[in-house]
CSV table of C-alpha atoms in Angstrom, one decimal:
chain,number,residue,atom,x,y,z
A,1,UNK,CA,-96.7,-78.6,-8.1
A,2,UNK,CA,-93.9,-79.1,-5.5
A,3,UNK,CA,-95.3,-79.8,-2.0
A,4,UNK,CA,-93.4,-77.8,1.3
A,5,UNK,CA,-94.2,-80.4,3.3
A,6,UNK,CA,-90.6,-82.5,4.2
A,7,UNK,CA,-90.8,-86.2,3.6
A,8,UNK,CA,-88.4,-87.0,5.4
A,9,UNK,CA,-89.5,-88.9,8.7
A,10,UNK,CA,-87.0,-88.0,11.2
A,11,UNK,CA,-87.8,-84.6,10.5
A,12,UNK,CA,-91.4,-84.6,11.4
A,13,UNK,CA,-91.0,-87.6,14.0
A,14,UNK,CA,-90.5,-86.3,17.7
A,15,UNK,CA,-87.0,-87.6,19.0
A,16,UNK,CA,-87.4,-90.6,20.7
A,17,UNK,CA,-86.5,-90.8,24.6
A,18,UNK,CA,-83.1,-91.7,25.1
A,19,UNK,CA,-82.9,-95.6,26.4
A,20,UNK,CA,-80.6,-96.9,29.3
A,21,UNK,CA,-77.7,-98.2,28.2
A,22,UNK,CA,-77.6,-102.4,28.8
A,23,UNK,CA,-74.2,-102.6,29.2
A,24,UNK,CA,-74.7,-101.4,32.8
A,25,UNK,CA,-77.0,-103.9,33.2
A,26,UNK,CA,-75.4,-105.4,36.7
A,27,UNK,CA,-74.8,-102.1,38.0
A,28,UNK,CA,-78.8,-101.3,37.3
A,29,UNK,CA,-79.5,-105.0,39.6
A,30,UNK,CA,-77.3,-104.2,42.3
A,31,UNK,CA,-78.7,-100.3,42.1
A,32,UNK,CA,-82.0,-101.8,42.4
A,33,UNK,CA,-81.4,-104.0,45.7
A,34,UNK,CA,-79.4,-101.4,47.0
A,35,UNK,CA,-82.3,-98.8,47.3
A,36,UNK,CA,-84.5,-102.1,48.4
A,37,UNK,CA,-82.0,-102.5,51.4
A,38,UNK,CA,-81.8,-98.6,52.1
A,39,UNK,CA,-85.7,-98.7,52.5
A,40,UNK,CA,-85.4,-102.1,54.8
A,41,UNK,CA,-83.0,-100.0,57.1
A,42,UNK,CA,-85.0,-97.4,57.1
A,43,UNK,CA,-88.2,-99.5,58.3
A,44,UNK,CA,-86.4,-101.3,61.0
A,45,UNK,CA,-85.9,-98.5,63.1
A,46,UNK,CA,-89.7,-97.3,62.6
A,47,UNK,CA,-90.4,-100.6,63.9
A,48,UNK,CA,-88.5,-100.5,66.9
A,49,UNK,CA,-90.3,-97.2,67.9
A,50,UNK,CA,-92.9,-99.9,69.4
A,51,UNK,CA,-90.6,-102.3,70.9
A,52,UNK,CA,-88.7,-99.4,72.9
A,53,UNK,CA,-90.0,-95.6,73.0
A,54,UNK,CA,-88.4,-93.0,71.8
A,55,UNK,CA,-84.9,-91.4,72.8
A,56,UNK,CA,-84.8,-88.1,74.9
A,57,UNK,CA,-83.3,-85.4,73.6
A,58,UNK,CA,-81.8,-83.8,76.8
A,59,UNK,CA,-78.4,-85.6,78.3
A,60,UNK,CA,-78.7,-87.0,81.5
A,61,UNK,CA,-82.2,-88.0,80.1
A,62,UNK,CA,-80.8,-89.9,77.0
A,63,UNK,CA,-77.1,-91.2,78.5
A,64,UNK,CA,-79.7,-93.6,80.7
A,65,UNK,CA,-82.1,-94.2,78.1
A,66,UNK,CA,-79.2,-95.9,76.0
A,67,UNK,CA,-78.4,-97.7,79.3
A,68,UNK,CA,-81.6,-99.3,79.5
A,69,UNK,CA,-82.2,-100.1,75.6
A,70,UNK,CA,-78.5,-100.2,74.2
A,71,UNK,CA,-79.7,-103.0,72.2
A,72,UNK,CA,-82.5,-101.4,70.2
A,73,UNK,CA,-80.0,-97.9,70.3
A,74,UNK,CA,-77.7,-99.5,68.8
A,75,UNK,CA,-79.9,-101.0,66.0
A,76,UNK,CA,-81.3,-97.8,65.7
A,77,UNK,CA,-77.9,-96.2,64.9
A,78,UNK,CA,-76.0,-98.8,63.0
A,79,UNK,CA,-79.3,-98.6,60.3
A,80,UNK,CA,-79.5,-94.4,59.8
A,81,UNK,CA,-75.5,-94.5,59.7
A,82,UNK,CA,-75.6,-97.6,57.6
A,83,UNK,CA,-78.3,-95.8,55.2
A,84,UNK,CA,-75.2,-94.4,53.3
A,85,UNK,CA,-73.9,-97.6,52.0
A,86,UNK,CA,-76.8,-98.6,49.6
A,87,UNK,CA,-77.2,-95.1,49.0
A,88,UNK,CA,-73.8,-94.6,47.7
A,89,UNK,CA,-74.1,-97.3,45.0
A,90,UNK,CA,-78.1,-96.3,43.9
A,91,UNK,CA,-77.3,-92.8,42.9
A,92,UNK,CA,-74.0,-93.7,40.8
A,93,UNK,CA,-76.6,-96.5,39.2
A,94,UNK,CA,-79.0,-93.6,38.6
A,95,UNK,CA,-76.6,-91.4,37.5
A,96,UNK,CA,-75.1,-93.8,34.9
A,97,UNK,CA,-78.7,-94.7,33.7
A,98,UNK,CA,-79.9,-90.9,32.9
A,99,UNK,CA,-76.1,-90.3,31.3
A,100,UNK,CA,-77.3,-90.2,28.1
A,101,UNK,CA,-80.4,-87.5,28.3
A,102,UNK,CA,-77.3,-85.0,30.0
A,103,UNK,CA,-74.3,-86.5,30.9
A,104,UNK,CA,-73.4,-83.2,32.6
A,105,UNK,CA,-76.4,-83.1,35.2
A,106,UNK,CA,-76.1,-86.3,35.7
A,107,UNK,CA,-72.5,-86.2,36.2
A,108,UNK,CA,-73.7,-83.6,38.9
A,109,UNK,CA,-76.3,-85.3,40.4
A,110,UNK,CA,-74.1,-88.5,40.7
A,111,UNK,CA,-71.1,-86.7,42.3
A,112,UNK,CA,-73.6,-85.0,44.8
A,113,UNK,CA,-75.1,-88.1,46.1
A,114,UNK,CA,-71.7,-90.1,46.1
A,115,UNK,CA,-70.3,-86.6,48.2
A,116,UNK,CA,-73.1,-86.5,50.6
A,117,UNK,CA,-73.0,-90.1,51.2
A,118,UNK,CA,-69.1,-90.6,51.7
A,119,UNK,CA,-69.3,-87.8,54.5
A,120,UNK,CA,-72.5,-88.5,56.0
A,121,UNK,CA,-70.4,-91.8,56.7
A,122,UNK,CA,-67.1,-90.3,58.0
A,123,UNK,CA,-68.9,-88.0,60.0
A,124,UNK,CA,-71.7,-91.0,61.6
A,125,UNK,CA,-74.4,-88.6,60.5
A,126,UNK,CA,-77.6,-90.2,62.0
A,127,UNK,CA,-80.9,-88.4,63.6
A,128,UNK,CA,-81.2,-85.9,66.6
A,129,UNK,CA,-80.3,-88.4,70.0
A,130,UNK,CA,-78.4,-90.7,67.8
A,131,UNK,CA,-75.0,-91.1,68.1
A,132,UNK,CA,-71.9,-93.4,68.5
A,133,UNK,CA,-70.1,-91.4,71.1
A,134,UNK,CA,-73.1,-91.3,73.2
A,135,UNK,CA,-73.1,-95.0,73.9
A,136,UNK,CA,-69.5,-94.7,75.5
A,137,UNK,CA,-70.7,-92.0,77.6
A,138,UNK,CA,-73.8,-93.6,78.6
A,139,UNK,CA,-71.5,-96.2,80.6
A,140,UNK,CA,-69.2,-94.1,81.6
A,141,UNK,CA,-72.7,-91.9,83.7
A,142,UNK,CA,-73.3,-95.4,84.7
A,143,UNK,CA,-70.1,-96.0,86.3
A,144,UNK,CA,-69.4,-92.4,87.7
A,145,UNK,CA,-68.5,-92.0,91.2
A,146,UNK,CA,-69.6,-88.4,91.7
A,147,UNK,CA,-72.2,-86.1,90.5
A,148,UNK,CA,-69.2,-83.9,89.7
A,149,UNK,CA,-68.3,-86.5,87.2
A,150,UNK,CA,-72.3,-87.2,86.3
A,151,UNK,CA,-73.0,-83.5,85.2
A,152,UNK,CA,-69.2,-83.2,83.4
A,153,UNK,CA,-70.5,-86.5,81.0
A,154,UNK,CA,-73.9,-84.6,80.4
A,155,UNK,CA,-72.4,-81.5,79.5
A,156,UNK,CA,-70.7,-83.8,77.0
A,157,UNK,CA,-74.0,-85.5,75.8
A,158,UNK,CA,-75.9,-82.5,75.3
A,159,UNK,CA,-72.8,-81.1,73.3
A,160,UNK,CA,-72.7,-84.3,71.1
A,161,UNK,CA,-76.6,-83.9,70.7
A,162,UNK,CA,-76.3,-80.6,69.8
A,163,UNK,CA,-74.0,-81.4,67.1
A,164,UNK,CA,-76.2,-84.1,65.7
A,165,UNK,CA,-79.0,-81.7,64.9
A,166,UNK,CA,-77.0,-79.0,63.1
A,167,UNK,CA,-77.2,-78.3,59.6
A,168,UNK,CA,-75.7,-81.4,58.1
A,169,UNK,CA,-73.9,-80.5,54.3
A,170,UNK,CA,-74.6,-84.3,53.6
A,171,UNK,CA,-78.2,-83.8,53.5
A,172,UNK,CA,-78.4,-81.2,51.9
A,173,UNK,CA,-76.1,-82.8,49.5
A,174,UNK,CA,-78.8,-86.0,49.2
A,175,UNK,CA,-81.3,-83.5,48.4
A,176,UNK,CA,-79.8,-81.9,45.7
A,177,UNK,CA,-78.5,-84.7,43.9
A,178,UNK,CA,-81.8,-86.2,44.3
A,179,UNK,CA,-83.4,-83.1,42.9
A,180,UNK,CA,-80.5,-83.1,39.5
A,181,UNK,CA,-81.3,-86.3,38.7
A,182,UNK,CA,-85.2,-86.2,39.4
A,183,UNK,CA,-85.0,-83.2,37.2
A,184,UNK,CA,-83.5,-85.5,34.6
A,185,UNK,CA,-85.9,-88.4,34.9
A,186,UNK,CA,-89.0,-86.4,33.6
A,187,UNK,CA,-87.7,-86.7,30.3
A,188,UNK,CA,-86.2,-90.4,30.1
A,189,UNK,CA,-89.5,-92.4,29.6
A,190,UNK,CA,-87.8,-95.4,31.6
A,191,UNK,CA,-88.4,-94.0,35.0
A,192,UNK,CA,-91.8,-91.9,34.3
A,193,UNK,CA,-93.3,-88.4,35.4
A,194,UNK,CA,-94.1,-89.8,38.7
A,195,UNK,CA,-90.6,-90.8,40.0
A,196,UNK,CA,-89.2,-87.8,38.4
A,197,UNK,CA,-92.3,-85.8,40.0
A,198,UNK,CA,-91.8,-87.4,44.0
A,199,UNK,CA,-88.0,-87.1,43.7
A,200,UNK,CA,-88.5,-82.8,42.5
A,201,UNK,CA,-90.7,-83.2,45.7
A,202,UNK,CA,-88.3,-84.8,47.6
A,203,UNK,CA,-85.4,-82.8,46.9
A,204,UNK,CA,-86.8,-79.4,47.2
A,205,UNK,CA,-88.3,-80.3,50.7
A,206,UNK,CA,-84.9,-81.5,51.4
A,207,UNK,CA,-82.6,-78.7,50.8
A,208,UNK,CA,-85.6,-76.7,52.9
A,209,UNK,CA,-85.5,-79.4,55.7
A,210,UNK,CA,-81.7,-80.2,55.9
A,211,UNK,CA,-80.7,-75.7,55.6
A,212,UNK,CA,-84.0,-75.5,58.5
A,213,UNK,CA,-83.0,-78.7,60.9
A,214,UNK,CA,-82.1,-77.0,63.6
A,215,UNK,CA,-86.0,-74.9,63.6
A,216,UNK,CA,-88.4,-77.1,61.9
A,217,UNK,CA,-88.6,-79.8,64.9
A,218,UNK,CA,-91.5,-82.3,63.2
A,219,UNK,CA,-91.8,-80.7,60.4
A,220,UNK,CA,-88.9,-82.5,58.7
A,221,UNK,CA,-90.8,-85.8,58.8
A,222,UNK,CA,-92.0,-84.6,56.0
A,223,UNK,CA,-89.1,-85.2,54.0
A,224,UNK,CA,-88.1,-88.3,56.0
A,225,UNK,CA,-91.0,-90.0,54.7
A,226,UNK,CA,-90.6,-88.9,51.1
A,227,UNK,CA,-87.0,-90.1,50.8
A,228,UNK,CA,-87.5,-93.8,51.6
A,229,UNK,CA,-90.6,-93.4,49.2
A,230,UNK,CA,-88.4,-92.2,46.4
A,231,UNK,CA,-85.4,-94.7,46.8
A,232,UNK,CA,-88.3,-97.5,46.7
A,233,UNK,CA,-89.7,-96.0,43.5
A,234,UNK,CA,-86.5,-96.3,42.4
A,235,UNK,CA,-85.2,-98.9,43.3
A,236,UNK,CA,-88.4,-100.7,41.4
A,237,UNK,CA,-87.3,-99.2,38.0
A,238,UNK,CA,-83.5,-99.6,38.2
A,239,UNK,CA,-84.6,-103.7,38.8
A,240,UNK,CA,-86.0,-103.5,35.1
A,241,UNK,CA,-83.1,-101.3,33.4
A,242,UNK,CA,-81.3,-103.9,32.8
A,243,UNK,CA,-84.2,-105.9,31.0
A,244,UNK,CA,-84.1,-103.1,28.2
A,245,UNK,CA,-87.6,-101.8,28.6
A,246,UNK,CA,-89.4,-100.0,31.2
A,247,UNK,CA,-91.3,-102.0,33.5
């Protein structure tokens, strides 16, 4: 009597999770200390909150706020501008590590983040109150003769400010990409549910956030604390890609 049931293994044996491949090895390191540094420049300027308080978000208000903390302004802005550096190079690592579970979405996914990350940069994106053009005015209010001249540089500052807390494209970019390849990493056992489950989080909230800037006030912390939470999750895996395994 001839059984129906197949013999053959691979045909009752669930495909196995496609694996990193270790030939990317490096990139995977760098990736790794990449989204370590992003969450460093992230922290700094969450630190600084208690050297220096917060920056107005009116002109003549904030042009002499920077004038008495340029310092700690400055810091402030060189790490959210300088946030797209590390970024740039962890989502090509990620990208390149999910390649083989869809090499379209992550091809995607990859392009998005690279995209948003290349114009947050040519376009300084940083934070509401944060921006390089307001330090130059800021000493030129100091130095102005006439309060002619003073309310003619806060015109300028509130314009600038206004600018700043528009709907940026590069956010909404990030969020995206981060949702694509989040998407990708619930199936690639390497990064697990719950990386692939925070980054779904984070991206959704993001494309809400980013569209909603403008209206949403405080209610975009929300996704400004789930991002560096995601690049730290990470950043943690991509540090054990190129071992082979997951960690």
């Amino acid at each position: 009597m001839t059984s129906d049931v197949p013999t053959d293994r691979t045909a009752i044996e669930p495909a196995a999770s496609p694996r990193p491949d270790a030939s990317w090895g490096v990139l995977y390191k760098v990736g790794g200390w990449s989204a370590v540094l992003y969450v460093l420049l992230v922290l700094v300027p969450v630190v600084l909150v208690f050297v220096a308080p917060l920056p107005p978000t009116q002109g003549a208000a904030l042009l002499e706020y920077i004038a008495e903390h340029q310092v700690v302004y400055l810091v402030e802005l060189v790490c959210f501008v300088g946030l797209a550096v590390p970024a740039l190079v962890v989502f090509t690592a990620v990208a390149v590590s999910l390649k083989d579970v869809n090499k379209s979405i992550a091809a995607i996914g990859g392009l998005f983040g690279v995209a948003s990350e290349v114009i947050a940069l040519a376009l300084g994106s940083s934070p509401q109150s944060l921006h390089g053009g307001l330090v130059v005015l800021s000493s030129a209010y100091q130095d102005a003769g006439s309060a002619a001249e003073r309310a003619s540089l806060t015109s300028a500052a509130e314009a600038l400010i206004a600018a700043t807390n528009a709907v940026s494209w590069a956010g909404i970019l990030t969020a995206a990409a981060i949702l694509l390849l989040s998407g990708l990493m619930r199936t690639a056992s390497f990064f697990g549910p719950v990386v692939a489950t925070v980054g779904i989080l984070a991206g959704a909230v993001g494309i809400v956030s980013e569209a909603l800037r403008p209206m949403i006030g405080p209610g975009y912390l929300l996704y400004g604390l789930l991002l560096p939470v995601w690049f730290a999750m990470v950043g943690w895996k991509l540090l054990h890609l190129d071992r082979g395994g997951t960690p």
